[in-house]
mmCIF file of C-alpha atoms in Angstrom:
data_model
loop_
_atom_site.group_PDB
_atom_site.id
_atom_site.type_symbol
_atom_site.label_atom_id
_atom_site.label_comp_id
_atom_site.label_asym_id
_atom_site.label_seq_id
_atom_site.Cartn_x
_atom_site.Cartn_y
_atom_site.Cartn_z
ATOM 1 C CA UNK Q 1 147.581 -36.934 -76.825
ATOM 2 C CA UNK Q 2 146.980 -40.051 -74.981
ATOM 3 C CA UNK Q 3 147.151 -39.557 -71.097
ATOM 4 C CA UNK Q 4 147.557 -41.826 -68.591
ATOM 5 C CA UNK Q 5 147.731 -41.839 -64.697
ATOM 6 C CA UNK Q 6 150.855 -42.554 -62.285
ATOM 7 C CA UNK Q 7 149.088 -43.702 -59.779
ATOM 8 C CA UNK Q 8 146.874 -46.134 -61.474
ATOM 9 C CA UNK Q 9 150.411 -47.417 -62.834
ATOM 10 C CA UNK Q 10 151.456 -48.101 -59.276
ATOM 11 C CA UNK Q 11 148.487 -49.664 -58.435
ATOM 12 C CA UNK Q 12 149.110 -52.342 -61.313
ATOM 13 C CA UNK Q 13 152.377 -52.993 -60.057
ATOM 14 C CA UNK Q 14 151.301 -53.304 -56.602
ATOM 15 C CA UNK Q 15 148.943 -55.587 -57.358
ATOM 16 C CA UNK Q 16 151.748 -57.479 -59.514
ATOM 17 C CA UNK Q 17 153.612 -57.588 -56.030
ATOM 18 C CA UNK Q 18 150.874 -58.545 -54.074
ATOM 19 C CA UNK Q 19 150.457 -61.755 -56.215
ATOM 20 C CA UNK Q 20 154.399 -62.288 -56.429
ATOM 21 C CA UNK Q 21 154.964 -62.391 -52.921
ATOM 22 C CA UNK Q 22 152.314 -63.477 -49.801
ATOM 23 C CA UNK Q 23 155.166 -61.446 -47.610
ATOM 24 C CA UNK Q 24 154.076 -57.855 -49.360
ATOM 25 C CA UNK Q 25 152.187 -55.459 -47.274
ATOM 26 C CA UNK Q 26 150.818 -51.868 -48.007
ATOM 27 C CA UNK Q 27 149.878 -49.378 -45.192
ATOM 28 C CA UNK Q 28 147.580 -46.448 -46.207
ATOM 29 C CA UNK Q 29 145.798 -44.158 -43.716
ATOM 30 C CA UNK Q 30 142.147 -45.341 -45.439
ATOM 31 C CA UNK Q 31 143.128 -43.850 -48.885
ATOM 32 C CA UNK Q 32 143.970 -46.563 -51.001
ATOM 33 C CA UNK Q 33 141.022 -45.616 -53.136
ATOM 34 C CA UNK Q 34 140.790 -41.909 -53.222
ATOM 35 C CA UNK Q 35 144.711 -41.979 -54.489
ATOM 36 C CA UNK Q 36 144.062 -44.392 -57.206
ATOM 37 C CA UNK Q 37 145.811 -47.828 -56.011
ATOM 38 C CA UNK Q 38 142.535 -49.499 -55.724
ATOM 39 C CA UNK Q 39 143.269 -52.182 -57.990
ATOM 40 C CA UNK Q 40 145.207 -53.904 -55.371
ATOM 41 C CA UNK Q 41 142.015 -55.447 -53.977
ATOM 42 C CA UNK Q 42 141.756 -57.401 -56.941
ATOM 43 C CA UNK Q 43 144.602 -59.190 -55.626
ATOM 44 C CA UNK Q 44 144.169 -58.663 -52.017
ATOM 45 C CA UNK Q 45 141.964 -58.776 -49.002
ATOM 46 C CA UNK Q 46 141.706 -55.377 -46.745
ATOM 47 C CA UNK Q 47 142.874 -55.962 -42.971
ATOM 48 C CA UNK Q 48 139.805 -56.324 -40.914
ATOM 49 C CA UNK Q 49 138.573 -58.472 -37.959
ATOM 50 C CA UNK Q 50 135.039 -56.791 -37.504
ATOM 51 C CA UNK Q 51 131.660 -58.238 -39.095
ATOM 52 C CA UNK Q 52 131.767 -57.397 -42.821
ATOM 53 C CA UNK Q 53 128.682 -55.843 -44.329
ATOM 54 C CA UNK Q 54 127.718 -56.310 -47.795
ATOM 55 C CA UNK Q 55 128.511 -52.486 -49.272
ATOM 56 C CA UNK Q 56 132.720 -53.211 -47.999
ATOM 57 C CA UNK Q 57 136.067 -53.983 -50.080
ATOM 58 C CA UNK Q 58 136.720 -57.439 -49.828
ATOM 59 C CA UNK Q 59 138.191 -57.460 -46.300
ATOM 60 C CA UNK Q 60 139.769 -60.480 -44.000
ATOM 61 C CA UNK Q 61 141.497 -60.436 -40.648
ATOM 62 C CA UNK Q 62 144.610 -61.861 -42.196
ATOM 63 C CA UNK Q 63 144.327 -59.010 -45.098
ATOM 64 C CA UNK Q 64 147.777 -57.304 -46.148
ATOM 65 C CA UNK Q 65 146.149 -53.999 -47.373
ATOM 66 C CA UNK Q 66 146.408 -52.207 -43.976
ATOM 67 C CA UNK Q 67 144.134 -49.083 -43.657
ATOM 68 C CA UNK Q 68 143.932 -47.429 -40.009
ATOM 69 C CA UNK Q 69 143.575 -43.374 -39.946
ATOM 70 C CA UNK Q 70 146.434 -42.870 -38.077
ATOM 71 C CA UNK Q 71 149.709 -42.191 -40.215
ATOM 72 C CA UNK Q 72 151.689 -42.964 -36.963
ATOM 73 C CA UNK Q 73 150.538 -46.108 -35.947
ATOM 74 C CA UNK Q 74 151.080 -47.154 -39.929
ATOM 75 C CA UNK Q 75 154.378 -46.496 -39.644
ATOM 76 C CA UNK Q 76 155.318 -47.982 -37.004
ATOM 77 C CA UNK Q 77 153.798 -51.368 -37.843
ATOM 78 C CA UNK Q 78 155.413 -50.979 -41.415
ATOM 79 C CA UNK Q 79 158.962 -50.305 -39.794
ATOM 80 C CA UNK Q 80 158.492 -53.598 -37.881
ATOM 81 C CA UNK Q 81 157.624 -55.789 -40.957
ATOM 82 C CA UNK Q 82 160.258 -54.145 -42.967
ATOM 83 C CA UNK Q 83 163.061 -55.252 -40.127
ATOM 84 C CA UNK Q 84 161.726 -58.331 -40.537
ATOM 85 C CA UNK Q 85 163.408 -58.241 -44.065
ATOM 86 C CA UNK Q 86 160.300 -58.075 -45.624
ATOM 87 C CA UNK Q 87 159.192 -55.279 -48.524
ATOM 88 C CA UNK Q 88 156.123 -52.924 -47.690
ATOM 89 C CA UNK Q 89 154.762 -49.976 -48.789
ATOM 90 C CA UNK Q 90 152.676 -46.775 -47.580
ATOM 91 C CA UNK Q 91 150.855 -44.679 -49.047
ATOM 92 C CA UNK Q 92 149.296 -41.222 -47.895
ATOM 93 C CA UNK Q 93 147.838 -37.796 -49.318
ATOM 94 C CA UNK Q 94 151.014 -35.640 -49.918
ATOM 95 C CA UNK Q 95 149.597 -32.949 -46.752
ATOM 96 C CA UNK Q 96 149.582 -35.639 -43.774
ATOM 97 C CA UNK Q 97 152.926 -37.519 -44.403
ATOM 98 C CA UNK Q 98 154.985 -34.761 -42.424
ATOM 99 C CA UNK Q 99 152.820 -36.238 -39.504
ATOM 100 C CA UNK Q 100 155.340 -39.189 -39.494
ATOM 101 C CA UNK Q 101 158.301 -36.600 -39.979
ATOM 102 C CA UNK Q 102 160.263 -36.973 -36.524
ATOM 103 C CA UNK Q 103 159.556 -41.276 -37.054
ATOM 104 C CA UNK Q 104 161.380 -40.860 -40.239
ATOM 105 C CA UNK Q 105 164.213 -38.980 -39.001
ATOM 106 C CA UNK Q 106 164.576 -41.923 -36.025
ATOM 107 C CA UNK Q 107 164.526 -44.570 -38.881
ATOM 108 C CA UNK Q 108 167.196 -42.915 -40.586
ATOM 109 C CA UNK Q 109 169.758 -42.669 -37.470
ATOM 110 C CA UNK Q 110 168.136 -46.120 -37.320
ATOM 111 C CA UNK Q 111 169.362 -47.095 -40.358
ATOM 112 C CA UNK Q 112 172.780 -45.181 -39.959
ATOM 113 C CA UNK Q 113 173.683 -46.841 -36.831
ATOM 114 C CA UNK Q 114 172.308 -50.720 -38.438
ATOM 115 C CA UNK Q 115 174.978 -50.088 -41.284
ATOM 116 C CA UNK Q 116 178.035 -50.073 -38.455
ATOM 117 C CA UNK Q 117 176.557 -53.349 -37.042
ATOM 118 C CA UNK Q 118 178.278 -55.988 -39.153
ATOM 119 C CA UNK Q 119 175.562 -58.749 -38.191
ATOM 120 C CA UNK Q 120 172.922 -56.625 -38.924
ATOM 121 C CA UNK Q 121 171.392 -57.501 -42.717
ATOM 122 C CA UNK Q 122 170.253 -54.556 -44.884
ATOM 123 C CA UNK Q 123 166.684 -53.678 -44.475
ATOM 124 C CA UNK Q 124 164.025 -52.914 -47.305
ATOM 125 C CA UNK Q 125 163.817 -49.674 -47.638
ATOM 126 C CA UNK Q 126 161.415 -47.507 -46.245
ATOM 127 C CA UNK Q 127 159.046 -46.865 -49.570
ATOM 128 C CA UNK Q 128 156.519 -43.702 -49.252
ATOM 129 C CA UNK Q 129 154.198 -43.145 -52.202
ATOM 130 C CA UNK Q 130 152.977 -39.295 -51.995
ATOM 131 C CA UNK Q 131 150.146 -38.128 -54.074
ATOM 132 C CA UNK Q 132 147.242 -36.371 -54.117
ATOM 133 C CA UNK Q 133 149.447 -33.164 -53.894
ATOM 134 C CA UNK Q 134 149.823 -29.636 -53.095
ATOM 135 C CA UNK Q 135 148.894 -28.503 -56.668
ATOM 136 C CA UNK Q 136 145.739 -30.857 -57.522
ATOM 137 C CA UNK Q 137 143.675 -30.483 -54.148
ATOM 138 C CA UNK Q 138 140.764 -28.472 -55.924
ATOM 139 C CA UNK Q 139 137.981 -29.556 -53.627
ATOM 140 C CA UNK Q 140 140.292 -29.912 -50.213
ATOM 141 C CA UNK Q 141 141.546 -26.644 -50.080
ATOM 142 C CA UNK Q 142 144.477 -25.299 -48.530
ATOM 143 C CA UNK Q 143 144.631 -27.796 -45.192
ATOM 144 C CA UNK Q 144 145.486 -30.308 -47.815
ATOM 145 C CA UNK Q 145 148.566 -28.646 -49.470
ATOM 146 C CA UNK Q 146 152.062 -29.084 -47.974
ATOM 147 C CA UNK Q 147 155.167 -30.739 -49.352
ATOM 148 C CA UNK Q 148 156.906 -30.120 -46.129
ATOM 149 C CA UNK Q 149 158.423 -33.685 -45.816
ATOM 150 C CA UNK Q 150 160.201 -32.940 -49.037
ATOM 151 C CA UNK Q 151 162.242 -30.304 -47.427
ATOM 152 C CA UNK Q 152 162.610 -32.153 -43.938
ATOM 153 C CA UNK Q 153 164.542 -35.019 -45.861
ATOM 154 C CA UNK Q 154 166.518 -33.451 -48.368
ATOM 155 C CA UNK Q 155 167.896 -31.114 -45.241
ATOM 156 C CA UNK Q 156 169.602 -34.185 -43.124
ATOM 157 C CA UNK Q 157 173.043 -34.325 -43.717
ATOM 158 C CA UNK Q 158 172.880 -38.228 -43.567
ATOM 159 C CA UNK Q 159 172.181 -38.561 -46.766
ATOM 160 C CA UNK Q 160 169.874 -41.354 -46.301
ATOM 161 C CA UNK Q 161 166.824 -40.073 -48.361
ATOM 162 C CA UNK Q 162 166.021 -40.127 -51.890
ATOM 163 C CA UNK Q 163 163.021 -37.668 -53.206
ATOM 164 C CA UNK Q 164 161.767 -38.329 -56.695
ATOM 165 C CA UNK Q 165 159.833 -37.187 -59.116
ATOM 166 C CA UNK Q 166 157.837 -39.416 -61.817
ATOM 167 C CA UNK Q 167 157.347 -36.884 -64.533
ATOM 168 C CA UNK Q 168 154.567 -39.512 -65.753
ATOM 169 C CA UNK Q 169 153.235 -43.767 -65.322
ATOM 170 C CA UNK Q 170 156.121 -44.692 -67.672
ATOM 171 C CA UNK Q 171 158.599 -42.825 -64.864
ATOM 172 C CA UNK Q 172 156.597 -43.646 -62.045
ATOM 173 C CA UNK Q 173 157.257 -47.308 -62.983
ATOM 174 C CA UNK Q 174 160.758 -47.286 -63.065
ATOM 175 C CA UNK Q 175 160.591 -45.312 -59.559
ATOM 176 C CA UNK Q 176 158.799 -48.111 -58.183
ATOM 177 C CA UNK Q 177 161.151 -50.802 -59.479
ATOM 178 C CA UNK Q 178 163.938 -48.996 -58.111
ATOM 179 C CA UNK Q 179 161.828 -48.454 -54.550
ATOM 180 C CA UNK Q 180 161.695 -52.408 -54.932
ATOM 181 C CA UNK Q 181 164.798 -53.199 -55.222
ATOM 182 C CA UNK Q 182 166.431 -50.301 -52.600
ATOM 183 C CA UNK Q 183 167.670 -51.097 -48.733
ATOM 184 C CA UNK Q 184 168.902 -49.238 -45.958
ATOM 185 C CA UNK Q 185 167.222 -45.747 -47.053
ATOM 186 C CA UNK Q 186 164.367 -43.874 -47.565
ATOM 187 C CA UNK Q 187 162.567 -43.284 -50.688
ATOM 188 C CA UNK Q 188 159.445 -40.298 -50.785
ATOM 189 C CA UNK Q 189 157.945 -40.637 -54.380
ATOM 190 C CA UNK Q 190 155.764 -37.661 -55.043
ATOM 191 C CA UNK Q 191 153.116 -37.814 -58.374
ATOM 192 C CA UNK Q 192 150.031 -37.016 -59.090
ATOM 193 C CA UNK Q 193 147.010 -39.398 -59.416
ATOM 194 C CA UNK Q 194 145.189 -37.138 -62.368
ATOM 195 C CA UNK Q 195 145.699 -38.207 -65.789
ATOM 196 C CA UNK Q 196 148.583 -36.246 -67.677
ATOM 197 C CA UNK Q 197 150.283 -36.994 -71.046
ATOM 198 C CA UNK Q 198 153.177 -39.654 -71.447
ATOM 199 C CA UNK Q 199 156.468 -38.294 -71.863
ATOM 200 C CA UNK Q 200 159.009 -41.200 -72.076
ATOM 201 C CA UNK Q 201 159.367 -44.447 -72.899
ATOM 202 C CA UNK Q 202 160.165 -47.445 -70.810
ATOM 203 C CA UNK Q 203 164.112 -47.350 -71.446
ATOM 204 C CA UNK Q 204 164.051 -43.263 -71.071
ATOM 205 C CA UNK Q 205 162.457 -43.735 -67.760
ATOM 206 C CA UNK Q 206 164.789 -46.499 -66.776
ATOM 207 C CA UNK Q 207 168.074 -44.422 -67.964
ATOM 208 C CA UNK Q 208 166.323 -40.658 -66.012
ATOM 209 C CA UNK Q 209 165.835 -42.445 -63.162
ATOM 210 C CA UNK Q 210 169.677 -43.935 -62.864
ATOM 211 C CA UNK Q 211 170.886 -40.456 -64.048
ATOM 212 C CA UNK Q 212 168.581 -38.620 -61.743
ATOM 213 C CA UNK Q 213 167.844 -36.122 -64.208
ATOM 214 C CA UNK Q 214 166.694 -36.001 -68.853
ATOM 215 C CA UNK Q 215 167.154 -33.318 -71.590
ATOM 216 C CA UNK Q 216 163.777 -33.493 -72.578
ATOM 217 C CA UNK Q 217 164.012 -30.625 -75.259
ATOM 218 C CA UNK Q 218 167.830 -29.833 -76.331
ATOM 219 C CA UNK Q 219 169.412 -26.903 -78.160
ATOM 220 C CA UNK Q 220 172.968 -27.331 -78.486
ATOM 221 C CA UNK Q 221 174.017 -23.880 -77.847
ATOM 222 C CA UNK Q 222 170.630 -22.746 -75.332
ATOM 223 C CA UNK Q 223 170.709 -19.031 -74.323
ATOM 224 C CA UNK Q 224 168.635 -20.524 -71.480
ATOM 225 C CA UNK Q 225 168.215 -23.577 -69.399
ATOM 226 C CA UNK Q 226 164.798 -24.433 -68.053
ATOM 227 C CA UNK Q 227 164.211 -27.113 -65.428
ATOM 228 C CA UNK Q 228 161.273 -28.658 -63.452
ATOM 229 C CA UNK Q 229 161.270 -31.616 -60.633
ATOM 230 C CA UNK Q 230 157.633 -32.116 -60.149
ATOM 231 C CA UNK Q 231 154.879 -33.358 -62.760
ATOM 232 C CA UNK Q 232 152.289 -30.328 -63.186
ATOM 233 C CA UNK Q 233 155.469 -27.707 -62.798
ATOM 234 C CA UNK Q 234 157.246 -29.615 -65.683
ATOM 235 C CA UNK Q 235 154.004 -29.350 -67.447
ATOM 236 C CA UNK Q 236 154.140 -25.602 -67.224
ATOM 237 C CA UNK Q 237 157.746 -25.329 -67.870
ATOM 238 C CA UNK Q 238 156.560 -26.868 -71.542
ATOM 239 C CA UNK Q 239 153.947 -24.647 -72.035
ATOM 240 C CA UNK Q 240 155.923 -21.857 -71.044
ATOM 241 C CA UNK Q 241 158.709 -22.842 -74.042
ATOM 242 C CA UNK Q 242 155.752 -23.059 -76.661
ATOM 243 C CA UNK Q 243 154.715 -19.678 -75.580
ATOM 244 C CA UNK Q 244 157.857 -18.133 -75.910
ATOM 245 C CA UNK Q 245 159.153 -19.852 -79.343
ATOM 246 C CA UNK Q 246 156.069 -17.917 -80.699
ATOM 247 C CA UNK Q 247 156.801 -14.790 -78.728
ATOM 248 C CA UNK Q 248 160.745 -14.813 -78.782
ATOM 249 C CA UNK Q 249 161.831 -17.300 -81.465
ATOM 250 C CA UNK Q 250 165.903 -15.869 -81.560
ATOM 251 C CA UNK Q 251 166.107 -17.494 -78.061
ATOM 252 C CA UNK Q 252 167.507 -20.926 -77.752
ATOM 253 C CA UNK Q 253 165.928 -22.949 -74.924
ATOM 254 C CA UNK Q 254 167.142 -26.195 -73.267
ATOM 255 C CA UNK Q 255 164.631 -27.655 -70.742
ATOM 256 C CA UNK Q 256 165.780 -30.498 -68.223
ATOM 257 C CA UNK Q 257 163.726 -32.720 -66.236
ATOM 258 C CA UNK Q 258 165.300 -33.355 -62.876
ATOM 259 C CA UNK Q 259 164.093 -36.855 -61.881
ATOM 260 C CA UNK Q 260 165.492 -37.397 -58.469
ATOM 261 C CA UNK Q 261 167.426 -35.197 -55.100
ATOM 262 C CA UNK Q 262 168.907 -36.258 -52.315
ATOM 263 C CA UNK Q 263 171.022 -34.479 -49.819
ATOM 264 C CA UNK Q 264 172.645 -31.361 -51.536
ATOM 265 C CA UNK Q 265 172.453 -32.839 -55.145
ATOM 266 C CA UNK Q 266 170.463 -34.197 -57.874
ATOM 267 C CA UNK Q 267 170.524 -37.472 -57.969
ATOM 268 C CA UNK Q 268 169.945 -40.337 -55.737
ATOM 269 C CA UNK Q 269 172.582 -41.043 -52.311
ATOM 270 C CA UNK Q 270 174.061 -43.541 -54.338
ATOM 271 C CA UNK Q 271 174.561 -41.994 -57.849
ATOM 272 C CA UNK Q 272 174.716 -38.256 -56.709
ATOM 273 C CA UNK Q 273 174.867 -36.025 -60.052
ATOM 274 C CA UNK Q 274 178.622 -34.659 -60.723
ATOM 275 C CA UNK Q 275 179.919 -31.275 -61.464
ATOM 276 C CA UNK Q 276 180.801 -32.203 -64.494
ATOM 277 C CA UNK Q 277 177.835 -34.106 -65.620
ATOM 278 C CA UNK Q 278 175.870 -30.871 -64.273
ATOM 279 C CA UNK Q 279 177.536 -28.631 -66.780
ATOM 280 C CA UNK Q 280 176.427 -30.646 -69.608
ATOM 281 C CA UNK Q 281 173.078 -30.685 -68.547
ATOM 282 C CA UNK Q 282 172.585 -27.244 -66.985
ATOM 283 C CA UNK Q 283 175.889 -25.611 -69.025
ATOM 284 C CA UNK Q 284 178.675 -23.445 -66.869
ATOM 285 C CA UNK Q 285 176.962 -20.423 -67.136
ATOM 286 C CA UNK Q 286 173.708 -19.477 -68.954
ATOM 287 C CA UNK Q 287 170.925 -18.666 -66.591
ATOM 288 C CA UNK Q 288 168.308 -21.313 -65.302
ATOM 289 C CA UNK Q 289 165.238 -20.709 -64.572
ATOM 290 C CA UNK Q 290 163.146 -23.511 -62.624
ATOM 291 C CA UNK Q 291 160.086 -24.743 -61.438
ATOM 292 C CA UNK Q 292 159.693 -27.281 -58.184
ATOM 293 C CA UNK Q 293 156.691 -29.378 -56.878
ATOM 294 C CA UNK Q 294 157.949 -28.128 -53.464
ATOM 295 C CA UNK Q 295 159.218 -25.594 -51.344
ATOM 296 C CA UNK Q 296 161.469 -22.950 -54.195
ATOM 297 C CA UNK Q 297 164.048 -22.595 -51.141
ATOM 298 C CA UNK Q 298 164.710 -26.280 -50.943
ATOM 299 C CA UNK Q 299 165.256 -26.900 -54.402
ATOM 300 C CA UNK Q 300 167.675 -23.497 -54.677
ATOM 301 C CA UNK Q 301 169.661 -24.597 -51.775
ATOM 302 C CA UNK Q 302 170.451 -27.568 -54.436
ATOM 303 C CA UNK Q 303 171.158 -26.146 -57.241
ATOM 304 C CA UNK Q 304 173.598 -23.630 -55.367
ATOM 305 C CA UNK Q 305 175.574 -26.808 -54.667
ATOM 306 C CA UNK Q 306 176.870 -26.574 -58.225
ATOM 307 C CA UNK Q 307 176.268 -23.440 -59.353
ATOM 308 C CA UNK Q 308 176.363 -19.323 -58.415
ATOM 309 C CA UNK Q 309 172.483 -17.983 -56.640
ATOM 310 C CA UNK Q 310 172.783 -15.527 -59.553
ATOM 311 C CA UNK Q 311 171.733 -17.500 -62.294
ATOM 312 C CA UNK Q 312 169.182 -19.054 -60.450
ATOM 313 C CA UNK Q 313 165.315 -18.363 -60.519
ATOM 314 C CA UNK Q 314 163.449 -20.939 -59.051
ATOM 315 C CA UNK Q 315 159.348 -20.683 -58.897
ATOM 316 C CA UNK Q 316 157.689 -23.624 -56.842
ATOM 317 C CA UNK Q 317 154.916 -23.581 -53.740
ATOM 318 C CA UNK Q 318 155.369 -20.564 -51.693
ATOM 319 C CA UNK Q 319 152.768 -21.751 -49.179
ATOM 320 C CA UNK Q 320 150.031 -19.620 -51.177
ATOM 321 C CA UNK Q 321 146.682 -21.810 -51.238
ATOM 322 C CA UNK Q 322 143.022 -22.128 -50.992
ATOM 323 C CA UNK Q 323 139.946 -24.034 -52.878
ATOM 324 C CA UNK Q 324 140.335 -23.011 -55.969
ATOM 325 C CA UNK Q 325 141.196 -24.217 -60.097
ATOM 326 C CA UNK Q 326 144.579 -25.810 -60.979
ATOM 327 C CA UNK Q 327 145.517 -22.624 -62.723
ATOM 328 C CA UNK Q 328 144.669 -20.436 -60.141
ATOM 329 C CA UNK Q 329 146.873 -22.495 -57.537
ATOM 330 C CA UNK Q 330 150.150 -21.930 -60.318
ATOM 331 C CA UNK Q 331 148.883 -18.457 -60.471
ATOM 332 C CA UNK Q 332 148.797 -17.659 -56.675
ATOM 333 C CA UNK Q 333 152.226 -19.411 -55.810
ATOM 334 C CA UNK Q 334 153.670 -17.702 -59.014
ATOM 335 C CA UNK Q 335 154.514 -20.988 -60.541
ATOM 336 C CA UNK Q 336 152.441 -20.730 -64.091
ATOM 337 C CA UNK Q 337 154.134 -20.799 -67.600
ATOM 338 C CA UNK Q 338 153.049 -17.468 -67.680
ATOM 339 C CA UNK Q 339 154.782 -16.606 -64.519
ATOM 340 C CA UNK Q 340 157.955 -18.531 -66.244
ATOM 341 C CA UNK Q 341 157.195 -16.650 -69.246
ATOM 342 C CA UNK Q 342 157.847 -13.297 -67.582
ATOM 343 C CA UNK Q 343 160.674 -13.917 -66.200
ATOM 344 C CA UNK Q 344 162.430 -14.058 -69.429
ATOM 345 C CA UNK Q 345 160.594 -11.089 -70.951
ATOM 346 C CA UNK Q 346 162.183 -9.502 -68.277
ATOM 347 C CA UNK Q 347 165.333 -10.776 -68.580
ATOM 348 C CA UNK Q 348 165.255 -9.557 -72.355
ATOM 349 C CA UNK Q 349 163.603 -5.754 -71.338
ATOM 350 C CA UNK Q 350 160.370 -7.106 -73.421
ATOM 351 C CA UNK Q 351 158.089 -4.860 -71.329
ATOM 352 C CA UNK Q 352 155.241 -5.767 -74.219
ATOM 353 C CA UNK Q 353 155.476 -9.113 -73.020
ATOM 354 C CA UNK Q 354 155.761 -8.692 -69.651
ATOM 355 C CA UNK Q 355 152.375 -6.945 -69.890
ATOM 356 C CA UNK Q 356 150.651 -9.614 -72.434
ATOM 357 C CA UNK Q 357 151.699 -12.187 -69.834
ATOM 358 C CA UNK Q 358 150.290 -10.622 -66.587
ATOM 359 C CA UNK Q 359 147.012 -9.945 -68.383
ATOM 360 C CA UNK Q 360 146.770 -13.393 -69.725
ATOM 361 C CA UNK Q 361 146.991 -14.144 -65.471
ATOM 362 C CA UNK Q 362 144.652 -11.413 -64.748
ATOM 363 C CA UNK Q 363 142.316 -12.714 -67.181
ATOM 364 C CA UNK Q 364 142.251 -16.004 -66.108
ATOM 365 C CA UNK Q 365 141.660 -14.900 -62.687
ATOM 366 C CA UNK Q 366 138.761 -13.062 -62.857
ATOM 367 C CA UNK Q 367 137.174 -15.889 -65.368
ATOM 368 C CA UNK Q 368 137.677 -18.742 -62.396
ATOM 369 C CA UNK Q 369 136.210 -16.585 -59.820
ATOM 370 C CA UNK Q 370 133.238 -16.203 -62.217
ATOM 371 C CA UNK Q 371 133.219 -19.388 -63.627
ATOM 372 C CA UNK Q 372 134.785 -21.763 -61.180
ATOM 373 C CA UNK Q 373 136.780 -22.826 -63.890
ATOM 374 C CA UNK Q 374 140.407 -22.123 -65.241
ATOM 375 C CA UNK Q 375 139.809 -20.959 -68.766
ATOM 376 C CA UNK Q 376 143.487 -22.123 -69.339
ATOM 377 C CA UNK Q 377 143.297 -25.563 -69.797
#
């Protein structure tokens, strides 16, 4: 299968934008590069007003690609241009955008108070682009994985935050045209800048990301309703269904892909998913078992908006990392299809499959301390 990268897809895009309109600005903490949006400076210059050497990005004092290691200062300047009417985005390693946490939660009682002020126009929104993430920092280590900011936005009851989800470039590009084309809120899009396979196509993306959430593999009547908001998690989630239609073929699986959460639902604050519309996806009563980029809490706190904690089992980052493999970081925060796997073994008394699944995690253990490799791929 062909794979392709989210964050190279945003970097086209921005560089589509930066040639569109002169008034476009990005703001990045000096990682443009390292997260994959370095095509931009095919389009544009790097803000800089000291002596260029010959080794440096093109660079020019009037520049619109604004790089400054202070996630702080960023902000700020990109919350001035953007109530200036004008569109901007930033973009920062997943770990350091809580930094700008309580700025955020101003610019949303910002925002808040603007919409009461009949003279006031709306304001672009406020457009964070979050990768290099929690699960893929194998040579950063553990100071470099936290999706905190995830849970600080999805807690404030003003229901001015959307957090999404690109489950691949295709989705990642309809997240940015909907970023693009958003006001008076804030929008944290979370991927991963590794290549991964392709999922959708452009009009799936387009219809997940107004729905907030996809059946990507349907039984009619499932026994069991998988989900995953987060790219490598949803990953897992499909690797855990091919393991178990070998192991447990009788059981009916349905998984769904949730796209998008805001405030106490799945969704976005403007098209928040319905109880109704959740029963068809997630059904009125068959257990769900789920896997989040973030914080497992934060997500369950969601899903107990519609539905009873009991049905619930929700795997995600449990603050469990280190330098290490990609499996080995699913493994430690419990979060592997293997992990997933087990739970229904349990859930059906298959104590012979309980046990084939923890070895297959013990195994691969051992081999990446060994090897310094995962030997599942």
């Amino acid at each position: 299968m062909t794979s392709y990268s989210p964050a190279k897809k945003i970097g086209e895009l921005l560089t589509k934008e930066f040639k569109k309109n002169p008034h476009f600005y990005f703001f990045s903490p000096d990682e443009t590069t390292s997260n994959k949006f370095d095509e931009i400076f095919t389009a544009e210059k790097r803000a800089w007003a000291l002596p260029t050497k010959t080794w440096d990005l093109p660079e020019s004092p009037d520049g619109r690609i604004v790089e400054m290691l202070s996630e702080n200062v960023l902000f700020s300047v990109m919350t001035g241009h953007l109530m200036n009417g004008e569109p901007a985005m930033m973009g920062s390693y997943e770990a350091f955008f809580p930094i700008i946490a309580a700025q955020l939660l101003q610019q949303t009682k910002f925002i808040k108070q603007s919409k009461e002020v009949e003279w006031r126009a709306p304001m672009p929104a406020v457009n964070l682009l979050s990768t290099s993430t929690c699960w893929r920092q194998d040579h950063n280590g553990y100071t470099h994985q936290s999706p905190a900011l995830i849970s600080t936005l999805l807690s404030v009851p003003s229901n001015l935050a959307n957090c999404i989800f690109p489950i691949d470039d295709m989705a990642a590009e309809a997240a940015y045209n909907f970023m693009m084309n958003s006001a008076n809120v804030v929008n944290l899009t979370t991927f991963n800048k590794i290549d991964e396979p392709r999922y959708l196509d452009q009009e799936k993306a387009k219809k997940m990301m107004e729905d907030g959430a996809v059946v990507l593999e349907d039984s009619s009547e499932p026994d069991i309703v998988f989900a995953a908001a987060g790219d490598l998690v949803a990953k897992e989630m499909m690797e855990a269904i091919r393991i178990l239609k070998e192991d447990l073929p009788e059981i009916n699986i349905r998984f769904v892909y949730i796209n998008s959460l805001s405030y106490r639902a799945i969704g976005k604050t403007d098209n928040k998913l319905g109880q109704e519309k959740f029963n068809q996806f997630f059904t009125a009563d068959k257990p769900i078992v789920a896997n989040f980029h973030g914080y497992p809490a934060t997500l369950e706190g969601i899903l107990e908006s519609y539905t009873c904690k009991g049905r619930l089992r929700v795997h995600g980052f449990c603050e469990e990392g280190s330098t290490t493999t990609p499996f080995e970081m699913l493994r430690r925060n419990a979060a592997s299809r293997y992990d997933i796997a087990m739970d229904i073994a349990k859930l059906y008394r298959r104590k012979d499959l309980a046990q084939k699944y923890q070895k297959a995690i013990d195994d691969n253990h051992a081999y990446a301390i060994e090897h310094g490799e995962d030997m599942i791929k």
